Amino acid sequence: MSCGSSNGTGSTNASIVLTENINTTFNNEYKRHIKEYYGQIESKEYEVICKKIEQELPYKISPQDAVLIHFRQQADNCISMRENGSNYLKSLKFNLKMSSKVSRGQGLSDFFVFTKDAYLMDRVAMKNNFIMDSGFFSNNIFTEREMCSAFIIIKPNGKFLKYYGEDY
């Protein structure tokens, strides 16, 4: 895959990602890589995971609140990169709006974590709940590399749902 770069002028139209090597269609190849995992984290393991997440975010996880972490990375399957990435930023803006709307009043704190090589990082205006991955999330939580988007919800009781895919 080939990535464009900024022209140095600060133009909002500086990035172009050539997508000929990225599957941008909801087809059988894309569907094959959609995965969902759920279960229960044992209490001692949950405490360790929460401490590590708190160090990375940085955010103090409340014993009453669940945490929703959206994850973005460069990958071979990325519907939002169709039309050379023109939909990616729109998709991110929509996800941010919907996540905030769903999280508000539900005892859910939401964050967006990006790998350093995530698509169009030079165009993403980092916000308070946007975090650059130090490698912790990609190496320990979101370890599969086929999808450009994933999320995990971890409840205070240790129940979790992890999903790889964009159309959730």
CSV table of C-alpha atoms in Angstrom, one decimal:
chain,number,residue,atom,x,y,z
A,1,MET,CA,0.0,0.0,0.0
A,2,SER,CA,1.2,3.5,-0.7
A,3,CYS,CA,0.6,6.5,1.6
A,4,GLY,CA,0.7,10.1,0.6
A,5,SER,CA,2.1,12.8,2.8
A,6,SER,CA,1.4,16.3,3.8
A,7,ASN,CA,2.5,19.1,1.4
A,8,GLY,CA,3.8,21.1,4.3
A,9,THR,CA,1.3,23.9,3.8
A,10,GLY,CA,-1.1,22.8,6.5
A,11,SER,CA,-3.8,22.2,3.9
A,12,THR,CA,-6.7,20.1,5.1
A,13,ASN,CA,-6.5,18.3,1.7
A,14,ALA,CA,-2.9,17.3,2.0
A,15,SER,CA,-3.2,13.5,2.5
A,16,ILE,CA,-4.1,11.0,-0.1
A,17,VAL,CA,-3.9,7.3,0.5
A,18,LEU,CA,-3.8,5.1,-2.6
A,19,THR,CA,-6.1,2.2,-1.8
A,20,GLU,CA,-5.4,-0.3,-4.6
A,21,ASN,CA,-4.0,-2.8,-2.0
A,22,ILE,CA,-6.7,-2.2,0.6
A,23,ASN,CA,-10.0,-4.1,0.5
A,24,THR,CA,-12.5,-1.3,0.8
A,25,THR,CA,-15.6,-3.3,0.0
A,26,PHE,CA,-18.0,-5.2,2.4
A,27,ASN,CA,-17.4,-8.5,0.6
A,28,ASN,CA,-16.6,-12.1,1.5
A,29,GLU,CA,-12.9,-11.2,2.2
A,30,TYR,CA,-13.9,-8.4,4.6
A,31,LYS,CA,-16.6,-10.6,6.3
A,32,ARG,CA,-14.0,-13.4,6.8
A,33,HIS,CA,-12.0,-11.1,9.1
A,34,ILE,CA,-14.8,-9.8,11.2
A,35,LYS,CA,-14.4,-11.3,14.6
A,36,GLU,CA,-16.1,-11.0,17.9
A,37,TYR,CA,-14.8,-12.2,21.3
A,38,TYR,CA,-16.6,-12.0,24.6
A,39,GLY,CA,-16.2,-13.5,28.0
A,40,GLN,CA,-15.3,-12.9,31.6
A,41,ILE,CA,-11.9,-11.6,32.9
A,42,GLU,CA,-11.1,-13.1,36.4
A,43,SER,CA,-11.0,-10.4,39.1
A,44,LYS,CA,-7.2,-10.4,39.7
A,45,GLU,CA,-6.5,-10.3,36.0
A,46,TYR,CA,-9.1,-7.6,35.6
A,47,GLU,CA,-7.3,-5.4,38.2
A,48,VAL,CA,-4.0,-5.9,36.4
A,49,ILE,CA,-5.5,-5.0,33.0
A,50,CYS,CA,-7.3,-1.9,34.4
A,51,LYS,CA,-4.0,-0.6,35.9
A,52,LYS,CA,-2.2,-1.1,32.6
A,53,ILE,CA,-5.1,0.6,30.7
A,54,GLU,CA,-5.1,3.5,33.2
A,55,GLN,CA,-1.4,4.0,32.6
A,56,GLU,CA,-1.9,4.1,28.9
A,57,LEU,CA,-5.0,6.3,28.6
A,58,PRO,CA,-4.3,8.1,31.3
A,59,TYR,CA,-7.6,7.7,32.9
A,60,LYS,CA,-8.8,6.4,36.3
A,61,ILE,CA,-11.3,3.6,35.7
A,62,SER,CA,-14.2,3.9,38.0
A,63,PRO,CA,-15.4,0.7,39.7
A,64,GLN,CA,-18.9,1.6,38.5
A,65,ASP,CA,-18.1,2.5,34.9
A,66,ALA,CA,-17.4,0.5,31.8
A,67,VAL,CA,-14.7,1.5,29.4
A,68,LEU,CA,-15.1,1.6,25.6
A,69,ILE,CA,-11.9,1.7,23.6
A,70,HIS,CA,-12.1,2.2,19.8
A,71,PHE,CA,-8.9,1.2,18.0
A,72,ARG,CA,-7.7,2.3,14.6
A,73,GLN,CA,-4.7,0.8,12.7
A,74,GLN,CA,-3.4,0.3,9.2
A,75,ALA,CA,-4.8,-2.9,7.8
A,76,ASP,CA,-5.7,-4.7,4.6
A,77,ASN,CA,-9.5,-4.4,5.2
A,78,CYS,CA,-10.9,-0.9,5.7
A,79,ILE,CA,-14.3,0.0,4.2
A,80,SER,CA,-13.9,3.7,5.3
A,81,MET,CA,-10.8,4.0,3.1
A,82,ARG,CA,-12.8,3.7,-0.1
A,83,GLU,CA,-12.4,6.5,-2.6
A,84,ASN,CA,-8.7,6.9,-1.5
A,85,GLY,CA,-9.7,7.7,2.1
A,86,SER,CA,-12.3,10.4,1.5
A,87,ASN,CA,-14.7,8.5,3.8
A,88,TYR,CA,-12.2,7.8,6.6
A,89,LEU,CA,-12.4,11.1,8.4
A,90,LYS,CA,-16.2,11.3,8.0
A,91,SER,CA,-16.4,7.8,9.4
A,92,LEU,CA,-14.2,8.8,12.4
A,93,LYS,CA,-16.3,11.9,13.0
A,94,PHE,CA,-19.5,9.8,12.9
A,95,ASN,CA,-18.0,7.2,15.3
A,96,LEU,CA,-16.9,9.9,17.7
A,97,LYS,CA,-20.4,11.5,17.7
A,98,MET,CA,-22.2,8.1,18.1
A,99,SER,CA,-19.8,6.8,20.8
A,100,SER,CA,-20.2,10.0,22.8
A,101,LYS,CA,-24.0,9.9,22.4
A,102,VAL,CA,-24.2,6.2,23.5
A,103,SER,CA,-21.7,6.6,26.3
A,104,ARG,CA,-23.3,9.7,27.9
A,105,GLY,CA,-25.5,8.7,30.8
A,106,GLN,CA,-24.6,5.0,30.5
A,107,GLY,CA,-21.7,4.8,32.9
A,108,LEU,CA,-19.4,4.3,29.9
A,109,SER,CA,-16.1,6.2,29.2
A,110,ASP,CA,-15.0,6.1,25.6
A,111,PHE,CA,-11.6,6.5,24.0
A,112,PHE,CA,-10.1,6.3,20.6
A,113,VAL,CA,-6.7,4.8,20.3
A,114,PHE,CA,-4.6,5.0,17.1
A,115,THR,CA,-1.4,3.3,16.1
A,116,LYS,CA,1.3,5.6,14.8
A,117,ASP,CA,0.8,4.2,11.2
A,118,ALA,CA,-3.1,4.4,11.3
A,119,TYR,CA,-4.5,5.9,8.1
A,120,LEU,CA,-4.5,9.6,7.7
A,121,MET,CA,-2.9,10.3,11.1
A,122,ASP,CA,-1.6,13.6,9.8
A,123,ARG,CA,-5.2,14.7,9.3
A,124,VAL,CA,-6.6,13.5,12.6
A,125,ALA,CA,-7.0,16.4,15.0
A,126,MET,CA,-6.1,14.8,18.3
A,127,LYS,CA,-8.8,15.4,20.9
A,128,ASN,CA,-8.9,14.8,24.7
A,129,ASN,CA,-10.1,11.2,24.3
A,130,PHE,CA,-7.8,10.4,21.3
A,131,ILE,CA,-4.7,8.5,22.4
A,132,MET,CA,-1.6,7.5,20.4
A,133,ASP,CA,-0.8,3.8,21.1
A,134,SER,CA,2.5,3.3,22.7
A,135,GLY,CA,2.3,-0.3,21.5
A,136,PHE,CA,0.4,-1.6,24.6
A,137,PHE,CA,-3.0,-1.8,22.9
A,138,SER,CA,-1.7,-3.3,19.6
A,139,ASN,CA,0.5,-5.8,21.4
A,140,ASN,CA,-1.8,-6.9,24.2
A,141,ILE,CA,-5.5,-6.1,23.4
A,142,PHE,CA,-5.9,-5.6,19.6
A,143,THR,CA,-3.5,-8.2,18.4
A,144,GLU,CA,-5.1,-9.0,15.0
A,145,ARG,CA,-4.0,-7.0,12.0
A,146,GLU,CA,-6.6,-7.7,9.3
A,147,MET,CA,-9.1,-4.9,10.1
A,148,CYS,CA,-8.4,-1.2,10.4
A,149,SER,CA,-11.0,-0.7,13.1
A,150,ALA,CA,-11.9,-2.6,16.3
A,151,PHE,CA,-13.3,-1.9,19.8
A,152,ILE,CA,-13.5,-3.4,23.2
A,153,ILE,CA,-16.0,-2.8,26.0
A,154,ILE,CA,-14.9,-3.9,29.5
A,155,LYS,CA,-17.5,-3.8,32.2
A,156,PRO,CA,-16.7,-3.3,35.9
A,157,ASN,CA,-17.6,-6.9,36.6
A,158,GLY,CA,-14.9,-8.1,34.2
A,159,LYS,CA,-17.2,-9.0,31.3
A,160,PHE,CA,-15.9,-7.9,27.9
A,161,LEU,CA,-16.8,-7.7,24.3
A,162,LYS,CA,-14.0,-7.3,21.6
A,163,TYR,CA,-15.0,-6.7,18.0
A,164,TYR,CA,-12.9,-6.4,14.9
A,165,GLY,CA,-14.7,-4.6,12.1
A,166,GLU,CA,-16.1,-1.2,11.1
A,167,ASP,CA,-19.8,-1.9,10.8
A,168,TYR,CA,-20.9,-2.4,14.4
